[in-house]
Amino acid sequence: MEELKRTKVKELLYSNPGADVLAKGWVRTKRGNKQVKFIALNDGSTVNNIQIVVNTELFDDELIAKITTGASIGVKGTLVESEGDQQAVEIQAKEIELYGECDPMKYPIQKKNTSLEYLRTVAHMRLRTNTFGAILRIRHNMAFAIHKFFNDKGFVYLNTPLITESDAEGAGDMFQVTTLDLANVPMHKDKVDFGKDFFGKKTSLTVSGQLEGELGATAVGEIYTFGPTFRAENSNTPRHLAEFWMIEPEMAFYDNYDNMALAEEFVKYLVKYALDNCMDDLKFLNDKYDDGLIERLRSVIGIPFQVVTYTEGIKILEDAIQNGTQFEYPVHWGTDLQSEHERYLVEKHFGKPVILIDFPKDIKAFYMKQNEDGKTVRGMDILFPKIGEIIGGSEREASLEKLEERIDELGMSRKNLEWYIDTRRFGSVPHSGFGLGFERLLLFVTGMSNIRDVIPFPRTPKNAEF
């Protein structure tokens, strides 16, 4: 069988009939009668299967019986024009090699309409389904497109640390990293003696690479990070993970309007890349889960985003309440908008993506540049249909005096931030940046409704399997 070089299913489906070929993959289905069997074979290169036509007279009954859903096989045969209307070509089998059997009574994902909820309980096997094959391929393409976008613009890819002593968001919801013996924790003056720990201080998994990213931007001009981040929030919503991936560009000499323009260009580029390179998978997800998916993706790239101040957004929401709209969470100036508020602005009021700017400084992070009114900061959030916030960013405070005042005002410890403050002491420049949650992007691009279904192995409260 190895005389022939294996051809992937994706290539076979677009090949001309007539040649002998070798295909390898996993059996999706087997049907037929005593004389002929039809095997749907998939190797993960595409959401589409290739049909294998098996004349049972040429093969042992025992071998045919072992070819069940989930089994892996290699098939050598002739690529011929298909008699069915589902595909252009199929393989007339000459040789079949069984690589791995699969007990049909125990195989956990053989049912055609297995629920997404059930598949999360067998996440080590769900990747073999059409749905998660499509999601993995789209995830790969989006990761590649992210690197291509920034590379083509001359950005430098910066690897920021996963272990840190600083809390970039000021939220405090961080996973601690320690080698201390938790059954015998060293103490000093009734406090944990972190001097005995591996790093000699209290350290945690990062919630963001932004602060370190700013160091890179003030050295090489424009950088981006792309890596895992961690939040120890006890949240079980369909939009939260404890471990997720973030893309965080930081740009020297960008004001917030430059920042907004880059973010809009970036997200439109990614959506267009998905439409141009993932259409088979998008069509599958559109037909199976969200029949408005492709139309929604196309609508995003064809229109300018609507820029709205936070104050204007609050007025729109208050007017909506006056006119009978009901929200679960209250709305007034100074509140942090919830997903339901963001989606109302995008889906009901404007009918397009929205860039919300100029937030109250009391609901935003310490590093955001303050506006002249003393009440608001130059933040910007991009809001998308079905998702709400997909990008959050700001112009960063470049003034040493104002940054120090804000840190003191919030009662933050200066001890772990002196290195960050140094960027304002030595050659400070106007600079901006934003963060895009990779899984939030994938929710939008795939049409999935739960963020646990766009990452291979979700990490959530009480769940760290596999």
Coordinates of C-alpha atoms in Angstrom, one line a residue:
M1 CA 0.0 0.0 0.0
E2 CA 2.9 2.4 0.7
E3 CA 3.9 2.3 -2.9
L4 CA 1.6 5.2 -3.4
K5 CA 2.0 8.5 -1.6
R6 CA -1.0 9.4 0.5
T7 CA -3.2 12.2 -0.7
K8 CA -5.4 14.2 1.7
V9 CA -9.1 14.0 1.3
K10 CA -9.3 17.8 0.7
E11 CA -7.1 17.4 -2.3
L12 CA -8.8 14.2 -3.5
L13 CA -12.2 15.9 -3.7
Y14 CA -10.8 18.4 -6.2
S15 CA -8.7 15.9 -8.2
N16 CA -9.5 14.5 -11.7
P17 CA -10.7 10.9 -11.8
G18 CA -8.7 8.1 -13.3
A19 CA -5.6 7.8 -11.1
D20 CA -4.8 5.2 -8.4
V21 CA -4.8 7.0 -5.0
L22 CA -4.1 6.3 -1.3
A23 CA -6.3 7.8 1.3
K24 CA -6.1 7.4 5.1
G25 CA -8.5 8.5 7.7
W26 CA -11.3 7.7 10.1
V27 CA -14.6 6.1 9.2
R28 CA -17.5 8.5 9.7
T29 CA -20.2 6.0 8.5
K30 CA -20.6 2.7 6.8
R31 CA -23.7 1.6 4.9
G32 CA -24.8 -0.7 2.1
N33 CA -25.8 -4.3 1.4
K34 CA -24.1 -7.7 1.1
Q35 CA -22.6 -6.9 -2.3
V36 CA -21.4 -3.3 -1.8
K37 CA -20.5 -1.1 1.1
F38 CA -20.2 2.7 1.1
I39 CA -17.7 4.1 3.6
A40 CA -17.5 7.9 4.4
L41 CA -13.9 8.6 5.1
N42 CA -12.5 11.8 6.7
D43 CA -8.9 12.7 7.6
G44 CA -9.5 16.1 9.3
S45 CA -8.2 18.1 6.3
T46 CA -11.8 19.2 5.4
V47 CA -15.3 19.0 6.8
N48 CA -16.3 16.9 3.7
N49 CA -15.9 13.2 3.5
I50 CA -14.8 11.1 0.5
Q51 CA -16.9 8.1 -0.3
I52 CA -15.1 4.7 -0.5
V53 CA -17.0 2.1 -2.6
V54 CA -16.2 -1.4 -1.5
N55 CA -17.1 -4.5 -3.5
T56 CA -17.4 -7.0 -0.7
E57 CA -16.4 -10.0 -2.9
L58 CA -12.8 -8.6 -2.9
F59 CA -12.5 -8.4 0.9
D60 CA -12.8 -10.7 3.9
D61 CA -16.0 -10.6 5.8
E62 CA -14.0 -10.2 9.1
L63 CA -12.2 -7.1 7.8
I64 CA -15.5 -5.5 6.6
A65 CA -17.1 -6.2 10.0
K66 CA -14.3 -4.4 11.8
I67 CA -14.7 -1.3 9.7
T68 CA -17.0 0.6 12.0
T69 CA -17.6 4.3 12.8
G70 CA -14.5 5.7 14.4
A71 CA -12.1 3.0 13.1
S72 CA -9.0 4.2 11.2
I73 CA -8.2 2.7 7.8
G74 CA -6.0 3.2 4.7
V75 CA -7.6 2.7 1.3
K76 CA -5.8 2.2 -2.0
G77 CA -8.0 2.4 -5.1
T78 CA -9.0 4.2 -8.2
L79 CA -10.4 7.7 -8.1
V80 CA -13.6 7.6 -10.2
E81 CA -16.4 9.9 -11.1
S82 CA -19.1 9.7 -8.5
E83 CA -22.5 8.4 -9.4
G84 CA -24.1 10.3 -6.5
D85 CA -24.7 14.1 -6.4
Q86 CA -22.9 14.8 -3.1
Q87 CA -19.4 14.9 -4.5
A88 CA -17.6 14.8 -7.8
V89 CA -15.4 11.8 -7.2
E90 CA -15.2 8.6 -5.1
I91 CA -12.7 5.8 -4.5
Q92 CA -13.2 2.3 -5.8
A93 CA -11.4 0.3 -3.2
K94 CA -8.7 -2.2 -4.2
E95 CA -6.9 -2.7 -0.9
I96 CA -7.9 -1.8 2.7
E97 CA -5.7 -1.8 5.7
L98 CA -7.2 -1.5 9.2
Y99 CA -5.0 0.6 11.4
G100 CA -7.2 0.9 14.5
E101 CA -10.4 -0.8 15.5
C102 CA -13.2 1.1 17.3
D103 CA -15.8 -0.7 19.4
P104 CA -19.2 0.7 18.3
M105 CA -20.8 -0.1 21.6
K106 CA -18.3 2.0 23.5
Y107 CA -17.3 4.8 21.1
P108 CA -18.7 8.0 22.7
I109 CA -19.3 10.2 19.7
Q110 CA -20.9 8.0 17.0
K111 CA -24.4 9.4 17.2
K112 CA -25.0 12.0 14.4
N113 CA -26.8 14.6 16.6
T114 CA -24.9 14.4 19.8
S115 CA -25.4 17.6 21.8
L116 CA -22.6 20.1 22.4
E117 CA -23.3 19.8 26.1
Y118 CA -22.5 16.1 26.0
L119 CA -19.5 16.5 23.9
R120 CA -17.9 18.8 26.5
T121 CA -17.9 15.8 28.8
V122 CA -15.8 13.9 26.3
A123 CA -13.6 16.8 25.1
H124 CA -10.7 14.4 24.4
M125 CA -12.8 12.8 21.7
R126 CA -15.0 15.6 20.5
L127 CA -12.3 17.0 18.2
R128 CA -13.0 14.1 15.8
T129 CA -16.5 15.4 15.1
N130 CA -17.3 17.5 12.0
T131 CA -18.2 20.4 14.2
F132 CA -14.9 20.5 16.1
G133 CA -12.9 19.7 13.1
A134 CA -14.4 22.8 11.5
I135 CA -13.7 24.9 14.6
L136 CA -10.1 23.8 14.9
R137 CA -9.4 24.6 11.2
I138 CA -11.0 28.0 11.6
R139 CA -9.1 28.6 14.8
H140 CA -5.8 27.8 13.0
N141 CA -6.6 30.1 10.1
M142 CA -7.5 32.9 12.4
A143 CA -4.2 32.5 14.3
F144 CA -2.3 32.5 11.1
A145 CA -4.2 35.6 9.9
I146 CA -3.4 37.4 13.1
H147 CA 0.4 36.9 12.7
K148 CA 0.1 37.7 9.0
F149 CA -1.7 41.0 9.6
F150 CA 0.8 42.3 12.1
N151 CA 3.8 41.0 10.3
D152 CA 2.8 42.7 7.1
K153 CA 2.4 46.0 9.0
G154 CA 5.9 45.7 10.5
F155 CA 4.9 44.9 14.0
V156 CA 7.3 42.9 16.3
Y157 CA 5.9 39.7 17.9
L158 CA 6.8 40.0 21.6
N159 CA 6.6 37.1 24.1
T160 CA 5.5 38.5 27.4
P161 CA 5.7 36.4 30.6
L162 CA 3.1 34.0 31.9
I163 CA 4.3 34.3 35.4
T164 CA 4.2 37.7 36.9
E165 CA 4.0 39.6 40.2
S166 CA 1.8 42.5 38.7
D167 CA -1.9 42.6 38.3
A168 CA -2.4 44.6 35.1
E169 CA -6.1 45.0 35.5
G170 CA -6.2 45.7 39.2
A171 CA -8.9 43.0 39.5
G172 CA -7.1 40.6 41.9
D173 CA -8.6 37.5 40.3
M174 CA -5.3 35.7 39.6
F175 CA -4.1 32.1 39.9
Q176 CA -1.1 31.9 42.3
V177 CA 2.1 30.2 41.3
T178 CA 4.0 28.5 44.1
T179 CA 6.3 25.6 45.0
L180 CA 5.6 26.0 48.7
D181 CA 4.4 22.9 50.5
L182 CA 0.8 23.7 51.1
A183 CA 0.7 21.2 54.0
N184 CA 3.5 23.1 55.7
V185 CA 3.4 26.7 54.5
P186 CA 6.3 28.8 55.9
M187 CA 5.1 31.8 58.0
H188 CA 6.7 35.0 59.1
K189 CA 4.9 37.3 61.5
D190 CA 1.6 35.6 60.8
K191 CA 2.0 36.0 57.1
V192 CA 3.0 33.6 54.4
D193 CA 6.8 33.8 53.9
F194 CA 7.0 34.1 50.1
G195 CA 10.8 34.7 50.5
K196 CA 11.0 30.9 50.8
D197 CA 9.0 30.4 47.5
F198 CA 10.7 29.7 44.2
F199 CA 10.8 33.3 43.0
G200 CA 11.3 34.7 46.4
K201 CA 8.0 36.7 46.1
K202 CA 4.4 36.1 45.5
T203 CA 3.7 35.4 41.9
S204 CA 0.7 34.5 39.7
L205 CA -0.4 33.6 36.2
T206 CA -0.8 36.7 34.1
V207 CA -4.2 38.3 33.3
S208 CA -2.6 40.3 30.5
G209 CA 0.6 41.0 28.7
Q210 CA -0.2 44.6 28.2
L211 CA 2.1 46.3 30.7
E212 CA 5.1 44.3 29.4
G213 CA 3.9 45.0 25.9
E214 CA 4.2 48.7 26.5
L215 CA 7.9 48.2 27.3
G216 CA 8.3 46.7 23.9
A217 CA 6.4 49.4 22.1
T218 CA 8.6 52.1 23.7
A219 CA 11.6 50.3 22.4
V220 CA 10.8 49.0 18.9
G221 CA 7.7 51.1 18.1
E222 CA 4.9 48.6 17.4
I223 CA 4.5 45.2 19.0
Y224 CA 1.9 42.6 19.5
T225 CA 1.5 39.7 21.9
F226 CA -0.5 36.5 21.3
G227 CA -0.6 34.0 24.1
P228 CA -2.6 32.5 26.9
T229 CA -3.9 34.5 29.8
F230 CA -5.7 33.5 33.0
R231 CA -8.5 34.8 35.2
A232 CA -9.5 33.2 38.4
E233 CA -13.1 34.4 38.3
N234 CA -15.7 32.0 39.6
S235 CA -17.8 32.5 36.5
N236 CA -19.8 29.9 34.7
T237 CA -21.3 32.1 31.9
P238 CA -21.1 31.1 28.2
R239 CA -18.7 34.0 27.7
H240 CA -16.0 33.3 30.3
L241 CA -13.0 30.9 30.5
A242 CA -10.3 30.6 33.2
E243 CA -7.7 30.1 30.5
F244 CA -8.0 31.9 27.2
W245 CA -5.8 33.5 24.5
M246 CA -5.3 37.2 24.0
I247 CA -3.9 39.3 21.2
E248 CA -2.6 42.6 22.5
P249 CA -0.9 45.1 20.2
E250 CA 0.8 48.2 21.7
M251 CA 1.9 51.1 19.5
A252 CA 4.2 54.1 20.2
F253 CA 3.0 57.4 18.8
Y254 CA -0.6 56.3 18.3
D255 CA -3.4 58.3 19.8
N256 CA -6.8 56.7 20.5
Y257 CA -8.1 57.5 17.1
D258 CA -5.2 55.8 15.5
N259 CA -5.9 52.9 17.9
M260 CA -9.5 52.7 16.8
A261 CA -8.6 52.8 13.1
L262 CA -6.2 49.9 13.6
A263 CA -8.6 47.8 15.6
E264 CA -11.4 48.2 13.0
E265 CA -9.0 47.4 10.2
F266 CA -7.7 44.4 12.2
V267 CA -11.0 42.8 13.0
K268 CA -12.4 43.3 9.4
Y269 CA -9.2 41.7 8.0
L270 CA -9.7 38.6 10.2
V271 CA -13.4 38.3 9.2
K272 CA -12.6 38.6 5.5
Y273 CA -9.8 36.1 5.9
A274 CA -12.2 33.6 7.3
L275 CA -14.7 34.2 4.5
D276 CA -11.9 33.8 1.9
N277 CA -10.2 30.8 3.4
C278 CA -12.7 28.8 5.5
M279 CA -15.9 28.8 3.5
D280 CA -16.5 25.0 3.6
D281 CA -16.3 25.0 7.4
L282 CA -18.3 28.3 7.6
K283 CA -21.1 26.8 5.4
F284 CA -21.2 23.7 7.6
L285 CA -21.6 25.7 10.8
N286 CA -24.0 28.1 9.1
D287 CA -26.2 25.2 8.0
K288 CA -26.0 23.2 11.3
Y289 CA -26.0 25.9 14.0
D290 CA -26.5 29.5 12.8
D291 CA -28.2 30.1 9.5
G292 CA -27.3 33.8 9.7
L293 CA -23.6 33.3 10.2
I294 CA -22.2 34.0 6.8
E295 CA -24.5 36.9 6.2
R296 CA -23.5 38.5 9.5
L297 CA -19.8 38.0 8.7
R298 CA -20.2 39.7 5.4
S299 CA -22.1 42.6 6.9
V300 CA -19.3 43.5 9.2
I301 CA -16.7 44.0 6.6
G302 CA -18.8 46.2 4.3
I303 CA -19.6 49.1 6.6
P304 CA -17.8 51.6 8.8
F305 CA -18.2 51.1 12.6
Q306 CA -20.3 53.6 14.5
V307 CA -18.3 55.7 17.0
V308 CA -20.3 56.6 20.1
T309 CA -19.3 58.2 23.4
Y310 CA -20.1 56.3 26.6
T311 CA -22.3 59.3 27.6
E312 CA -24.2 59.1 24.3
G313 CA -24.6 55.3 24.7
I314 CA -26.1 55.7 28.2
K315 CA -28.6 58.3 26.9
I316 CA -29.7 55.9 24.2
L317 CA -30.1 53.1 26.7
E318 CA -32.0 55.3 29.1
D319 CA -34.3 56.4 26.3
A320 CA -34.9 52.8 25.4
I321 CA -36.0 52.1 29.0
Q322 CA -38.3 55.0 28.9
N323 CA -39.9 53.5 25.8
G324 CA -40.5 50.1 27.4
T325 CA -37.2 48.2 26.9
Q326 CA -36.4 46.0 29.9
F327 CA -32.8 45.2 30.9
E328 CA -31.8 42.8 33.7
Y329 CA -29.1 45.2 34.9
P330 CA -29.6 48.9 35.7
V331 CA -28.3 51.6 33.4
H332 CA -27.0 55.0 34.5
W333 CA -23.9 57.2 34.0
G334 CA -21.1 55.5 35.8
T335 CA -22.2 51.9 35.4
D336 CA -20.1 49.3 33.6
L337 CA -22.2 48.2 30.6
Q338 CA -23.3 44.6 30.5
S339 CA -23.5 42.4 27.4
E340 CA -27.3 43.1 27.1
H341 CA -26.6 46.8 26.9
E342 CA -23.8 46.5 24.4
R343 CA -25.9 44.2 22.2
Y344 CA -28.8 46.6 22.3
L345 CA -26.6 49.4 20.9
V346 CA -25.2 47.1 18.2
E347 CA -28.2 45.0 17.2
K348 CA -31.3 47.2 18.0
H349 CA -30.2 50.8 17.8
F350 CA -27.4 51.1 15.2
G351 CA -27.6 47.8 13.4
K352 CA -23.8 47.7 13.0
P353 CA -20.7 47.3 15.1
V354 CA -20.1 50.1 17.6
I355 CA -16.9 51.7 18.9
L356 CA -17.7 53.1 22.4
I357 CA -15.3 55.7 23.7
D358 CA -14.6 58.1 26.6
F359 CA -15.6 56.0 29.6
P360 CA -15.9 57.2 33.2
K361 CA -12.4 56.8 34.7
D362 CA -13.8 55.1 37.8
I363 CA -14.8 52.0 35.9
K364 CA -11.6 51.7 33.8
A365 CA -8.0 50.7 34.5
F366 CA -5.4 53.0 36.0
Y367 CA -3.2 53.3 32.9
M368 CA -5.9 54.9 30.6
K369 CA -5.2 58.5 29.5
Q370 CA -7.4 61.0 31.3
N371 CA -9.5 63.4 29.3
E372 CA -9.4 67.1 30.0
D373 CA -12.9 66.9 31.7
G374 CA -11.2 65.0 34.7
K375 CA -14.1 62.5 34.6
T376 CA -13.5 60.3 31.6
V377 CA -10.6 58.4 30.0
R378 CA -9.7 57.7 26.4
G379 CA -10.8 54.1 26.3
M380 CA -12.4 52.4 23.4
D381 CA -14.4 49.2 23.2
I382 CA -15.5 47.5 20.0
L383 CA -19.0 45.9 20.3
F384 CA -20.2 43.2 17.9
P385 CA -23.5 41.6 17.3
K386 CA -24.3 38.5 19.4
I387 CA -21.0 39.0 21.4
G388 CA -21.0 42.4 22.9
E389 CA -17.4 43.6 23.7
I390 CA -14.9 41.9 21.4
I391 CA -12.0 44.4 21.7
G392 CA -11.1 46.7 24.6
G393 CA -8.3 49.3 24.5
S394 CA -7.2 52.8 25.2
E395 CA -4.7 55.5 24.7
R396 CA -2.3 55.0 27.6
E397 CA -1.5 57.7 30.1
A398 CA 1.9 59.2 29.0
S399 CA 2.2 61.7 31.8
L400 CA 4.3 60.6 34.8
E401 CA 2.5 63.0 37.1
K402 CA -1.0 61.9 36.2
L403 CA -0.1 58.2 36.2
E404 CA 1.4 58.4 39.7
E405 CA -1.6 60.4 40.9
R406 CA -4.0 57.8 39.6
I407 CA -2.0 54.9 41.2
D408 CA -2.1 56.7 44.5
E409 CA -5.7 57.6 44.1
L410 CA -6.6 53.9 43.7
G411 CA -4.4 52.9 46.6
M412 CA -2.3 50.6 44.4
S413 CA 1.1 49.3 45.6
R414 CA 4.0 51.1 43.9
K415 CA 6.4 48.3 44.8
N416 CA 5.5 46.1 41.8
L417 CA 5.0 49.0 39.4
E418 CA 8.2 51.0 39.4
W419 CA 9.5 49.3 36.3
Y420 CA 6.3 50.2 34.5
I421 CA 6.4 53.8 35.7
D422 CA 10.0 54.1 34.4
T423 CA 8.6 54.2 30.8
R424 CA 7.1 57.6 31.8
R425 CA 10.3 58.8 33.4
F426 CA 12.6 58.1 30.5
G427 CA 11.5 59.2 27.0
S428 CA 7.7 58.9 27.5
V429 CA 5.7 59.0 24.3
P430 CA 2.0 59.0 23.4
H431 CA 1.0 55.4 22.9
S432 CA -2.0 53.2 22.6
G433 CA -3.1 49.6 22.5
F434 CA -6.0 47.1 22.7
G435 CA -6.8 43.5 23.5
L436 CA -8.8 41.1 21.5
G437 CA -10.0 37.9 23.2
F438 CA -9.2 35.2 20.7
E439 CA -12.1 33.0 21.8
R440 CA -14.5 36.0 21.7
L441 CA -13.4 36.4 18.0
L442 CA -14.0 32.7 17.4
L443 CA -17.5 32.9 18.9
F444 CA -18.3 35.5 16.3
V445 CA -16.6 33.8 13.4
T446 CA -18.0 30.3 14.0
G447 CA -21.5 31.3 15.3
M448 CA -21.1 29.1 18.4
S449 CA -23.0 30.3 21.4
N450 CA -20.8 29.0 24.2
I451 CA -17.1 30.0 24.5
R452 CA -16.3 26.5 25.8
D453 CA -16.9 25.2 22.3
V454 CA -14.3 27.3 20.5
I455 CA -11.3 26.1 22.5
P456 CA -10.0 22.5 22.4
F457 CA -9.9 21.9 26.2
P458 CA -11.9 24.5 28.2
R459 CA -10.8 25.5 31.7
T460 CA -13.7 26.7 33.8
P461 CA -14.5 26.5 37.6
K462 CA -14.3 22.8 38.7
N463 CA -13.2 21.7 35.2
A464 CA -9.6 21.1 34.3
E465 CA -9.9 17.8 32.6
F466 CA -7.5 16.4 30.0

